[in-house]
Tab-separated table of C-alpha atoms in Angstrom:
chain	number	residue	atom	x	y	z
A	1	UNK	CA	-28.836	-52.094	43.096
A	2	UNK	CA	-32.771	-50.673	42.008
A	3	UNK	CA	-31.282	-50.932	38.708
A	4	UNK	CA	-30.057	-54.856	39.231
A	5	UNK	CA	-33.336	-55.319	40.570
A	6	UNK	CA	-35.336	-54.003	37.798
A	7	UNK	CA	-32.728	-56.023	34.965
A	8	UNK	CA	-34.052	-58.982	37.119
A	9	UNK	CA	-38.029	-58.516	36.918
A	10	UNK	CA	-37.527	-57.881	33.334
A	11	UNK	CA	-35.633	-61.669	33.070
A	12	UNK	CA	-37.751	-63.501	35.075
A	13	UNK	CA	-41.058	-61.608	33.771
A	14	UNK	CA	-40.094	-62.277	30.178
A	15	UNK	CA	-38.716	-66.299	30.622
A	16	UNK	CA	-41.923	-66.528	33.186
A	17	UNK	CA	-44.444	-65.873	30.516
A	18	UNK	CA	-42.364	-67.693	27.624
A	19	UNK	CA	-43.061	-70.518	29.830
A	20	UNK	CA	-46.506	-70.651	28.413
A	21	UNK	CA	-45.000	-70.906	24.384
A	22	UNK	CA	-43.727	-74.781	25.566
A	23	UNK	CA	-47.131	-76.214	26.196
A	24	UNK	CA	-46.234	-79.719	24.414
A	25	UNK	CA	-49.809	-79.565	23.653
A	26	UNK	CA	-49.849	-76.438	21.415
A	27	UNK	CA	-48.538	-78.363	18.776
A	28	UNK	CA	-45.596	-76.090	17.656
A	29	UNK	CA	-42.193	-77.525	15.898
A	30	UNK	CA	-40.799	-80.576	17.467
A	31	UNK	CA	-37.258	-79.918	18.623
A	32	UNK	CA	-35.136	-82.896	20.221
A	33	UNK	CA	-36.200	-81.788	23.570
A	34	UNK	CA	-37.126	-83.460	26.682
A	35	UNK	CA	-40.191	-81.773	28.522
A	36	UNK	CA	-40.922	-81.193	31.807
A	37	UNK	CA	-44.731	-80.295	32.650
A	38	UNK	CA	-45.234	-77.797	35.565
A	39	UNK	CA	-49.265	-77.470	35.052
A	40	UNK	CA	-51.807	-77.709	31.942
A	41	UNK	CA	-50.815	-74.695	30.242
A	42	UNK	CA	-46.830	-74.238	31.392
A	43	UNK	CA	-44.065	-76.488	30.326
A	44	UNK	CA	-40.133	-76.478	29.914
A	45	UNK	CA	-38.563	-78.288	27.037
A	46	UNK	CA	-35.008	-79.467	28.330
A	47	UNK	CA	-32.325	-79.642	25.543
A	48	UNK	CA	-30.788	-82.784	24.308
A	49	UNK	CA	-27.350	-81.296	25.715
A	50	UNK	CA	-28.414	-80.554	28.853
A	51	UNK	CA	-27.303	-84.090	31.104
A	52	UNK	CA	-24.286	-83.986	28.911
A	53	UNK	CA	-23.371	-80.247	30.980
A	54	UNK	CA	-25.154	-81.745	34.280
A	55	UNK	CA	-22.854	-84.968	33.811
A	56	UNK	CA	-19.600	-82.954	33.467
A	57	UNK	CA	-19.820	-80.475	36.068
A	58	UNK	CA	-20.911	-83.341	38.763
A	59	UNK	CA	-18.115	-85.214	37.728
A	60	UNK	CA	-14.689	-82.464	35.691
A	61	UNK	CA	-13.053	-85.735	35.218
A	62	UNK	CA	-15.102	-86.572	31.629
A	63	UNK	CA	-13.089	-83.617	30.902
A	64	UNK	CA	-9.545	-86.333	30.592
A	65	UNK	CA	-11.906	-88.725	28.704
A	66	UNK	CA	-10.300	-89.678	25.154
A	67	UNK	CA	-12.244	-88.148	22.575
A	68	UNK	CA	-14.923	-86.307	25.197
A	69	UNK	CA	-16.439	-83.938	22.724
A	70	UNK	CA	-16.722	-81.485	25.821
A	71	UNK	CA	-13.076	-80.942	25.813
A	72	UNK	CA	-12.810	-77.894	24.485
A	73	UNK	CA	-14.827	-75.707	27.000
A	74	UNK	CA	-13.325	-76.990	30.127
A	75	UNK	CA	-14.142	-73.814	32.282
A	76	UNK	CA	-17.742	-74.067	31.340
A	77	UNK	CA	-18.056	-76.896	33.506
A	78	UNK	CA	-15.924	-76.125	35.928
A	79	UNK	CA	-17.935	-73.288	36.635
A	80	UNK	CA	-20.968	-75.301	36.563
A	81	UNK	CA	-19.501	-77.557	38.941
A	82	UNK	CA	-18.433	-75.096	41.391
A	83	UNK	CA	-22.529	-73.682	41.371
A	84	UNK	CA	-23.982	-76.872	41.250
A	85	UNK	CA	-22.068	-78.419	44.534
A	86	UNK	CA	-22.572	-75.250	45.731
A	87	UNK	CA	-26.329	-75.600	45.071
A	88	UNK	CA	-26.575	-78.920	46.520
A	89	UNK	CA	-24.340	-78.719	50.033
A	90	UNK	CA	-26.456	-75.477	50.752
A	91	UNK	CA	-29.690	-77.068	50.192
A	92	UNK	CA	-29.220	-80.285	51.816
A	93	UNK	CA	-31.805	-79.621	54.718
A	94	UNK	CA	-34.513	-79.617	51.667
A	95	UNK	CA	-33.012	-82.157	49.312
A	96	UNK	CA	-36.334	-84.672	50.721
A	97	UNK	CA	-38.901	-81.771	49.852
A	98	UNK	CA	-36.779	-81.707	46.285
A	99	UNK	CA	-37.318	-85.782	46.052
A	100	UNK	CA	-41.430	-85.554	46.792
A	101	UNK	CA	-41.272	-83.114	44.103
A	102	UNK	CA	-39.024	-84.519	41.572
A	103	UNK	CA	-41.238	-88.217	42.175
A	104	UNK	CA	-44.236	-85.611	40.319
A	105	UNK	CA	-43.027	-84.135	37.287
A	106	UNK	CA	-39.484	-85.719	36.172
A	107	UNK	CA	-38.719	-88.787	34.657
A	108	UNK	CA	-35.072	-89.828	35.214
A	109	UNK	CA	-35.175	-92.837	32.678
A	110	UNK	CA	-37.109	-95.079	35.560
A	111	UNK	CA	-33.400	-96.568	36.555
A	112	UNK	CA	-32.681	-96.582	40.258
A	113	UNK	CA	-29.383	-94.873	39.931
A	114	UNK	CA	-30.705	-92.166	37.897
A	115	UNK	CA	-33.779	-92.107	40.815
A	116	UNK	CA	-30.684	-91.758	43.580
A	117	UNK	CA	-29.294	-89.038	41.515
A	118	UNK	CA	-32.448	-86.923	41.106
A	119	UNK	CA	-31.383	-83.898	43.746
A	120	UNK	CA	-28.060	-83.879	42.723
A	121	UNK	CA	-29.223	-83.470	39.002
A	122	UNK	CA	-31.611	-80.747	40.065
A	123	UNK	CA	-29.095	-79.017	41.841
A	124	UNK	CA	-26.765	-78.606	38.883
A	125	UNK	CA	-29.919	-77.972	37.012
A	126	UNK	CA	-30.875	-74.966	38.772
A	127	UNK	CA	-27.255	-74.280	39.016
A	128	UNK	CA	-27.033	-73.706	35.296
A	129	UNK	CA	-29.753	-71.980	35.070
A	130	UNK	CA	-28.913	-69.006	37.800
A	131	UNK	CA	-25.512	-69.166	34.843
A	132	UNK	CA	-28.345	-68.510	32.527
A	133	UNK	CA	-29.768	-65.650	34.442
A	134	UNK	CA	-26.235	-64.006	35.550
A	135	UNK	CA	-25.344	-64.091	31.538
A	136	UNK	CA	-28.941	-62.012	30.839
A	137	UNK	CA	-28.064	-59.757	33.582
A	138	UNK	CA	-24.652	-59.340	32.631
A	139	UNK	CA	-26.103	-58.523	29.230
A	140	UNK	CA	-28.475	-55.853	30.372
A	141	UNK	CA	-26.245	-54.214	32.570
A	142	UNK	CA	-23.541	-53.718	29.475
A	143	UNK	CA	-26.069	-52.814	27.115
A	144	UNK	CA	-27.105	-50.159	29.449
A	145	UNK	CA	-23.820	-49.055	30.180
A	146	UNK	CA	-22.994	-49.206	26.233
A	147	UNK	CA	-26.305	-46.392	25.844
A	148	UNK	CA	-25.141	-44.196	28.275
A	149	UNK	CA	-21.739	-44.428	27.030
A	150	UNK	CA	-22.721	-43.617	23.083
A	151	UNK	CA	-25.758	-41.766	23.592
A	152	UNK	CA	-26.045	-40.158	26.797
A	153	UNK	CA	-29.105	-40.491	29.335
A	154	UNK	CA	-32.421	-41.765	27.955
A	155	UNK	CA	-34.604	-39.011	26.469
A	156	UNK	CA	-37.640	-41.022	25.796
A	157	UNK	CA	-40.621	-42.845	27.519
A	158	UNK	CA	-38.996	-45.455	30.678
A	159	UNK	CA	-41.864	-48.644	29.210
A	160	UNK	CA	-40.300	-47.952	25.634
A	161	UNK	CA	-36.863	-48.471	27.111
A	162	UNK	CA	-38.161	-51.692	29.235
A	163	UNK	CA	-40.081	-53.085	26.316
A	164	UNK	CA	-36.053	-53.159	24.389
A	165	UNK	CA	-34.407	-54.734	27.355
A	166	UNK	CA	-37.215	-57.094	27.130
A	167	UNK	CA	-36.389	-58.308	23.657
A	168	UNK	CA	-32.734	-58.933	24.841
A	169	UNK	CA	-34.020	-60.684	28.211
A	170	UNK	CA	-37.020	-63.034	26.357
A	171	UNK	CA	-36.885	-63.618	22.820
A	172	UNK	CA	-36.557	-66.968	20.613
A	173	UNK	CA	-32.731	-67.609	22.114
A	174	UNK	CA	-34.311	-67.515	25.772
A	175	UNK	CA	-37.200	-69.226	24.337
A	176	UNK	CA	-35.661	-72.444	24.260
A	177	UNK	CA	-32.577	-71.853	26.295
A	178	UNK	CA	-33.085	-70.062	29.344
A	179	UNK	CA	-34.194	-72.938	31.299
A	180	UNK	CA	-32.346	-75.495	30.279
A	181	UNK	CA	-28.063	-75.858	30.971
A	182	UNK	CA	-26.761	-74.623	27.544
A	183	UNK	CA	-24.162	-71.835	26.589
A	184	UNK	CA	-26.329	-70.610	23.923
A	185	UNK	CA	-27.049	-67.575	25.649
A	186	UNK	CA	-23.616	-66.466	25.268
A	187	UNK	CA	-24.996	-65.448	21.968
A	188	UNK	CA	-26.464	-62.238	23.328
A	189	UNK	CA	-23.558	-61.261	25.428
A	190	UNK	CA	-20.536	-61.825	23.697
A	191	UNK	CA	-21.464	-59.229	21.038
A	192	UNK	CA	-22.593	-56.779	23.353
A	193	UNK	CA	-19.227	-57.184	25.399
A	194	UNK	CA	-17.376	-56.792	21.725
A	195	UNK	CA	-19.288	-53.530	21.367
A	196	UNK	CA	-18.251	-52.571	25.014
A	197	UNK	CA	-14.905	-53.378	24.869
A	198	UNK	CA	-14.186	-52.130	21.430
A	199	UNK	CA	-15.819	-48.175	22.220
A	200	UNK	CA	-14.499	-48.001	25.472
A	201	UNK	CA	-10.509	-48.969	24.669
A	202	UNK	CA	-10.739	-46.441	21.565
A	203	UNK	CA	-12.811	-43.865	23.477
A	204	UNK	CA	-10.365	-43.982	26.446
A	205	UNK	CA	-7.183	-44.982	25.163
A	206	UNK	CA	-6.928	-47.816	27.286
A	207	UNK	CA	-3.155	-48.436	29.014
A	208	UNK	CA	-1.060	-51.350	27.431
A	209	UNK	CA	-1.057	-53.380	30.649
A	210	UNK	CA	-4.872	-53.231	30.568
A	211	UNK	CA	-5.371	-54.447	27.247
A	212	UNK	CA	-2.187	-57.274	27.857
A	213	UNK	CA	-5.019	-58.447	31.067
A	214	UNK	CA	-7.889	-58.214	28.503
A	215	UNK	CA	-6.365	-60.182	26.359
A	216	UNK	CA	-5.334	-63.030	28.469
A	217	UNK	CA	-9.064	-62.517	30.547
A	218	UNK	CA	-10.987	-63.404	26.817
A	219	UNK	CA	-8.173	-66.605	26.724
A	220	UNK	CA	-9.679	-67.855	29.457
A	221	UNK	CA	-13.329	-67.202	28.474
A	222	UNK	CA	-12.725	-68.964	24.748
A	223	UNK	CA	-12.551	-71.685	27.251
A	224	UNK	CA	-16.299	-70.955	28.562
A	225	UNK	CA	-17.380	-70.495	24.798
A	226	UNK	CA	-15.522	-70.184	21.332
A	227	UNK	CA	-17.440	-66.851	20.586
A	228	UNK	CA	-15.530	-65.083	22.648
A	229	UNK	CA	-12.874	-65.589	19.993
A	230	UNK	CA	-14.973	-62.297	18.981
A	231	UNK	CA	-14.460	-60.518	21.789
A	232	UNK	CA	-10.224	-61.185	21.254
A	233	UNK	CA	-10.360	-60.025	17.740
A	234	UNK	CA	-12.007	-56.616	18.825
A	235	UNK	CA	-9.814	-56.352	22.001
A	236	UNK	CA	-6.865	-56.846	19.424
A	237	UNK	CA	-8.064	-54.770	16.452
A	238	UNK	CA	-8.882	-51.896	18.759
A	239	UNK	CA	-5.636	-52.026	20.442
A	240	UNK	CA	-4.185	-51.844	16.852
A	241	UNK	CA	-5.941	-48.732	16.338
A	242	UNK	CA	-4.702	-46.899	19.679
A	243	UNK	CA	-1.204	-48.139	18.646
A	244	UNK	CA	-1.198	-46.718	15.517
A	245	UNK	CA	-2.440	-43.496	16.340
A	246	UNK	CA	0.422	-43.399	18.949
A	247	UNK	CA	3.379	-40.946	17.962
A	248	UNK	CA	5.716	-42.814	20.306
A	249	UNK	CA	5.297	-46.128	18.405
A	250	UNK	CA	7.178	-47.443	15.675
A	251	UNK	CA	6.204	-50.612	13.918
A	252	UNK	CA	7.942	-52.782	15.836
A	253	UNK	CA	6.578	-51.858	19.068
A	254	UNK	CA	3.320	-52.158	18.011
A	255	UNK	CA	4.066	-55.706	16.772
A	256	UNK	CA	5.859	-56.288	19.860
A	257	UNK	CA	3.009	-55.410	21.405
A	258	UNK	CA	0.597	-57.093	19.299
A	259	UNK	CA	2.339	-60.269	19.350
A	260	UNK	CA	2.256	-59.962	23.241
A	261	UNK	CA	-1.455	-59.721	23.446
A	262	UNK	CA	-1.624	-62.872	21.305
A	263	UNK	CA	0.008	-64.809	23.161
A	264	UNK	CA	-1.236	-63.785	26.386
A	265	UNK	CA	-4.962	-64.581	24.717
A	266	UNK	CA	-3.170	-68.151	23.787
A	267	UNK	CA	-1.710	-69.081	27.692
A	268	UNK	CA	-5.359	-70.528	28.767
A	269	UNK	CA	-6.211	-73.046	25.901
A	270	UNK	CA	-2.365	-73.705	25.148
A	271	UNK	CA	-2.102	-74.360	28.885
A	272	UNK	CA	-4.916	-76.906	28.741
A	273	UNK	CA	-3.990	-78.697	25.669
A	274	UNK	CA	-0.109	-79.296	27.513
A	275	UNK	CA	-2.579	-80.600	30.486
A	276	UNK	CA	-4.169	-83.123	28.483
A	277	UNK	CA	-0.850	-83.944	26.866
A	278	UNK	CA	0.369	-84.359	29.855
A	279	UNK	CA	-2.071	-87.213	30.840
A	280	UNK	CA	-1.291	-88.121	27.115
A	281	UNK	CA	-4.516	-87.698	26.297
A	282	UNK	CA	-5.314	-85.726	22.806
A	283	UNK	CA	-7.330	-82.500	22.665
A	284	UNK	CA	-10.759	-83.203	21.307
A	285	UNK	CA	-13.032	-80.398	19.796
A	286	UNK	CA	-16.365	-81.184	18.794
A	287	UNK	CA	-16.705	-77.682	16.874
A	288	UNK	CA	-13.527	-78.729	14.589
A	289	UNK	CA	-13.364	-82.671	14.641
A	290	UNK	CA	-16.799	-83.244	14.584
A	291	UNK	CA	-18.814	-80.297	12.351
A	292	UNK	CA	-15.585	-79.202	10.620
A	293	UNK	CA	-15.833	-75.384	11.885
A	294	UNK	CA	-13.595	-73.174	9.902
A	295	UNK	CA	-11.919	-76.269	8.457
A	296	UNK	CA	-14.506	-76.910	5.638
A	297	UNK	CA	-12.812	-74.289	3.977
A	298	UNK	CA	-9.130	-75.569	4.262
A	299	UNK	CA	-10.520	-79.160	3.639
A	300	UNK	CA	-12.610	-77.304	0.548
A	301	UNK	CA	-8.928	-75.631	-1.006
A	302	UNK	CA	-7.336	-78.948	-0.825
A	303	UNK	CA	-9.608	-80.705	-3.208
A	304	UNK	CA	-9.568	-77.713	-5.977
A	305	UNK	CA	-10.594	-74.151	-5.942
A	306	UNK	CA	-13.842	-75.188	-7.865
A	307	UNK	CA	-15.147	-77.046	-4.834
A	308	UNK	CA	-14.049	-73.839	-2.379
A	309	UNK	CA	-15.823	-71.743	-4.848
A	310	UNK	CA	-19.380	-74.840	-4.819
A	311	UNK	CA	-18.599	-74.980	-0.864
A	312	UNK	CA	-18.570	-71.441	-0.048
A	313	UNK	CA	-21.952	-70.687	-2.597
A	314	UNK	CA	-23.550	-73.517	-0.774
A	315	UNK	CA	-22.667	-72.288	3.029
A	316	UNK	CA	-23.617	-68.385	1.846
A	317	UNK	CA	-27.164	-69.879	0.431
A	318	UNK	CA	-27.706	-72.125	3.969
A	319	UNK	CA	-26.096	-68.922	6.045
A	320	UNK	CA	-28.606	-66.245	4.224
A	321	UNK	CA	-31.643	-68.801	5.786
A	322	UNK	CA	-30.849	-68.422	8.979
A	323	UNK	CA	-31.518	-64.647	9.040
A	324	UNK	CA	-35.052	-64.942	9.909
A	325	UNK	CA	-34.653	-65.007	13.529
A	326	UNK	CA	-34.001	-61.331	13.525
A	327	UNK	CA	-36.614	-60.070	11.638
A	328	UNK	CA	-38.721	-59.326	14.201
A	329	UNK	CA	-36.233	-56.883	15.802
A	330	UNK	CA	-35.136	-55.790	12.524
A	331	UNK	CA	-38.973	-53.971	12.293
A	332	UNK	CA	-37.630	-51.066	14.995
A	333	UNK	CA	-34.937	-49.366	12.983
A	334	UNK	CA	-36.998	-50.166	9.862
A	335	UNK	CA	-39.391	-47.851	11.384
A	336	UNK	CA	-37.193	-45.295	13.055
A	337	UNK	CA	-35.535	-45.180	9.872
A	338	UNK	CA	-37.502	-43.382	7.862
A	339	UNK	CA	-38.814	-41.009	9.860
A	340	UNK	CA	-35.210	-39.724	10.924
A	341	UNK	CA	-35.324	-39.136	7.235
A	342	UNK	CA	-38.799	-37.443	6.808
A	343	UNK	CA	-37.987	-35.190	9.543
A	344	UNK	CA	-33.996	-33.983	8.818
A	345	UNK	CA	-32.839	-35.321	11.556
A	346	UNK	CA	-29.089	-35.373	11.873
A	347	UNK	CA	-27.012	-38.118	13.950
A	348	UNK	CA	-24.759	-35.909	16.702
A	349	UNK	CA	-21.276	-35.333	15.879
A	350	UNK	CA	-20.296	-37.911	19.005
A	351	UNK	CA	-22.428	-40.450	17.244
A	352	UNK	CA	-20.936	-40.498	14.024
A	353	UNK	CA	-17.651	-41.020	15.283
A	354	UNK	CA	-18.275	-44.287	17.112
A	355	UNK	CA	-21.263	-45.426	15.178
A	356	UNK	CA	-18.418	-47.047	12.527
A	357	UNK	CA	-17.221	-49.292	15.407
A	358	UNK	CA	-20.040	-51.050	16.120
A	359	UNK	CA	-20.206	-51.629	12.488
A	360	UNK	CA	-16.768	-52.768	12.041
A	361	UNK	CA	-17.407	-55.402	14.610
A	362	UNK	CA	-20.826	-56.607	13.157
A	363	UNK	CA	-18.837	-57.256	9.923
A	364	UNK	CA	-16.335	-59.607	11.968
A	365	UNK	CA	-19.638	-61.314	13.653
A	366	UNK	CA	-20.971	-61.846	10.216
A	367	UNK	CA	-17.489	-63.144	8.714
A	368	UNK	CA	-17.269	-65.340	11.851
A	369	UNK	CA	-20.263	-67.279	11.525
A	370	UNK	CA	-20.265	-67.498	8.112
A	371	UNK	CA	-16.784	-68.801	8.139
A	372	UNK	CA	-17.967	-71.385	10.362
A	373	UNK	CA	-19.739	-73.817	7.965
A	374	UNK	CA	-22.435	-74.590	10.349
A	375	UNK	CA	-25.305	-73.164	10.222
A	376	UNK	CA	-28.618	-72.337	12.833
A	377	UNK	CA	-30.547	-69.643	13.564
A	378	UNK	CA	-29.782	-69.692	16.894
A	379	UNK	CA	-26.381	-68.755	16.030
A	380	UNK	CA	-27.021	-65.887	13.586
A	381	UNK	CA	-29.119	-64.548	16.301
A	382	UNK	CA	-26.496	-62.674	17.743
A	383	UNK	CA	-26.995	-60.420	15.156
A	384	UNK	CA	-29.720	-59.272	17.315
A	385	UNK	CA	-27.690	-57.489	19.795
A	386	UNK	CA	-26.330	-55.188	16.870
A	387	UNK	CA	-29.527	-54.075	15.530
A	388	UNK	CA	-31.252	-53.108	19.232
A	389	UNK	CA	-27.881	-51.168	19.641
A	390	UNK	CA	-28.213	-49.109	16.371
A	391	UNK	CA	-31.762	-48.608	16.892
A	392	UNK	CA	-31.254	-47.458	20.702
A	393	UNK	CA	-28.523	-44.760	19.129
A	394	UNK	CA	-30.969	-43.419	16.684
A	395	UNK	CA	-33.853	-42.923	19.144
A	396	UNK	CA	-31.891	-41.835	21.717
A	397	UNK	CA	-30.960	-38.628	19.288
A	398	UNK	CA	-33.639	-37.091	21.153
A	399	UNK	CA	-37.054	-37.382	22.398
A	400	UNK	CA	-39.392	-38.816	19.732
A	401	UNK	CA	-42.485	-37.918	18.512
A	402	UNK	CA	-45.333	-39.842	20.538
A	403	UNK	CA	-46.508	-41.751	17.535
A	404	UNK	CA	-43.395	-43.220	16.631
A	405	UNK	CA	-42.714	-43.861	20.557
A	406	UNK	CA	-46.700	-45.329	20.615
A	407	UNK	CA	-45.694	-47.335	16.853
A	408	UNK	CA	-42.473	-48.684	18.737
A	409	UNK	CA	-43.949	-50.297	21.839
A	410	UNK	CA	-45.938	-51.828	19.873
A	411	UNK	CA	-43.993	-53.483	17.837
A	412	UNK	CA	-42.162	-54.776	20.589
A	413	UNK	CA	-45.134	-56.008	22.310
A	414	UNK	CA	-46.603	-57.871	19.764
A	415	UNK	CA	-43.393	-59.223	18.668
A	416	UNK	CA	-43.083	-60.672	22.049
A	417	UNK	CA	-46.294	-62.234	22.365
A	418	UNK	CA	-45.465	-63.595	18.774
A	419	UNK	CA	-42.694	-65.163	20.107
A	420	UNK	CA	-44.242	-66.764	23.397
A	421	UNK	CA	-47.589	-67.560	21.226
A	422	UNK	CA	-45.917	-68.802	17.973
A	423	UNK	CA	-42.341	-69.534	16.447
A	424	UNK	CA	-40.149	-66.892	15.277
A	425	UNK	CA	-40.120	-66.086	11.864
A	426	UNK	CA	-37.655	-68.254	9.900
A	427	UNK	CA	-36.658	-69.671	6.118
A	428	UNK	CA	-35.939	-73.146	6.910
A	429	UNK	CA	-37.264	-75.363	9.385
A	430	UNK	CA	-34.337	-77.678	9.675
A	431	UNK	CA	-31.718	-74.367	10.397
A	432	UNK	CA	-34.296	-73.399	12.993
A	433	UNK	CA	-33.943	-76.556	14.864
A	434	UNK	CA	-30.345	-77.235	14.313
């Protein structure tokens, strides 16, 4: 629990103070945000998206709307549904204080229905945004888990090891998403529960009926979020590993076997696509019928192999720009780097043997969003959790010398007040605001 409590003051301390970065008087990029003032100097910028998710969860039944683009992640709003009224019955003995309030600082588009709405559209609001800070927490508490599994107890300073939780709890992701209803945060902890899942099943072995559950458990979070296709692939590639190490397995077991987790990953979406059948309504998916995710290629190969070869030069040259997000986190093992190599030191032998894993799975991560033919930094930011892992292993080798620990924090701090103070580094202003 102190731990949980500490993971929390670190998320709230770090979105409190990024609070200040969305002044809409500082002048800084113009994103298709609403804004919300809360004083002179504090603001929150409210994405575009954001009464799209309020509108769903208040009412699932958009959800068996022809052609409702939000189709696709049906549990996501279910699950902001089930906060939101949750939010709102509990509260009801305040819900006047919330009107005097709202009367101050929101603008509902001046309609009186929107006006008569204005609790229960808080109430979802704040709804999605305890989502926001479960999926930070939830991110902390497995990158934690993944250092003490890989590298043993910390060995260095406690504020250097706060300062790197910090730049998964507030950085340019939670910069404009925290406090708004968006999934984009899922970007931090679907790699981190890839890393998890992936050490842990090859460290341990894991039982077939536990990785038939895992399998079937990320099926039903690809319909919270399609990353979590990620988290299937590593769940499935590590579980081909284990197999084929096995001495009791022939290949057709492990197919068997293979084939079983597939379809046990397929049961949720399959499930709800036979729903909407059902109600003879067609499956819409905004990611494939609108931006042409993963299809561009297939729609590429049927027009020659020319234009694959033009399409997929063009996507690598948009993909490469959106790498500037990470930059900023990319300075610690830039650092720690070379003077692992000035002073001879040696990764452990446990270290070597699961540092290709992580790697394995940042490939996929790269492949994926490349592969996806759409293209924003906020997306290529979950890059982010890979590099803060590989740094954490290095340091954690043992206990560094106090300059580098001193050169470390910071980094870290000024790359944080960069980031509340100024936009993150980036190549192309129209990526960055996609």
């Amino acid at each position: 629990m102190k731990k949980i409590g500490l993971f929390l003051i670190i998320i709230l301390t770090a979105n409190i103070f990024l609070l200040f970065s969305n002044n809409e008087n500082k002048g800084s990029i113009e994103f298709d945000y609403n804004y919300i003032k809360i004083n002179k100097y504090m603001g929150i910028r409210v994405n575009a998206d954001a009464f799209t998710f309020i509108g769903v969860a208040i009412n699932p039944g958009y959800l068996f709307q022809p052609d409702y683009l939000r189709q696709s992640r049906p549990a996501y709003a279910l699950i902001g549904s089930v906060v939101g009224y949750s939010i709102y019955y509990a509260t009801y003995p305040l819900h006047a204080v919330f009107k005097r309030q709202m009367k101050k600082s929101l603008d509902l588009h001046g309609t009186k229905s929107e006006k008569d709405k204005g609790v229960l559209y808080f109430c979802f609001y704040l709804g999605y945004i305890l989502l926001n800070l479960s999926i930070l927490l939830c991110s902390l508490l497995v990158f934690d888990r993944l250092i003490h599994l890989t590298s043993g107890y910390w060995k260095n300073g406690k504020l250097l090891y706060i300062l790197t939780l910090l730049m998964i709890a507030g950085n340019h992701e939670t910069k404009y998403f925290f406090w708004t209803p968006h999934q984009q945060l899922f970007n931090i902890l679907t790699p981190l529960l890839s890393l998890y899942a992936g050490i842990k099943i090859i460290q341990n072995n894991i039982l077939p009926a536990k990785l038939f559950l895992y399998s079937f458990l990320s099926g039903c979070a690809l319909l919270i979020y399609g990353n979590f296709l990620l988290l299937f692939i590593t769940i499935l590639a590590s579980g081909l590993y284990i197999y084929s190490k096995s001495n009791q397995l022939n290949y057709r077991a492990i197919i068997i076997r293979l084939t079983t987790m597939i379809l046990l990953f397929s049961i949720p979406t399959v499930s709800w696509i036979l729903l909407l059948k059902f109600k003879e309504i067609n499956f819409t998916s905004s990611e494939l019928n609108v931006y042409r995710q993963f299809i561009w290629i297939a729609d590429a190969v049927k027009i020659s192999p020319q234009h694959l070869l033009y399409c997929g030069s063009v996507n690598t040259w948009y993909f490469l720009q959106t790498f500037g997000s990470i930059l900023l986190p990319l300075l610690l093992p830039a650092i720690t780097i070379p003077y692992f190599i000035k002073n001879n030191i040696s990764l452990s032998v446990l270290t070597q043997s699961i540092a290709i894993i992580p790697l394995l799975i940042c490939i996929a991560h790269v492949l994926f969003f490349w592969s996806l033919g759409y293209y924003a930094d906020r997306l290529t930011f979950s890059l982010v959790p890979f590099i803060l892992y590989y740094f954490i292993l290095l340091i954690n080798q043992q206990k560094a010398d106090k300059k580098l620990e001193f050169a470390l924090i910071l980094i870290i701090s000024i790359s944080f007040l960069w980031i509340v103070f100024f936009e993150a580094p980036h190549f192309s202003n129209r990526l960055f605001l996609n």
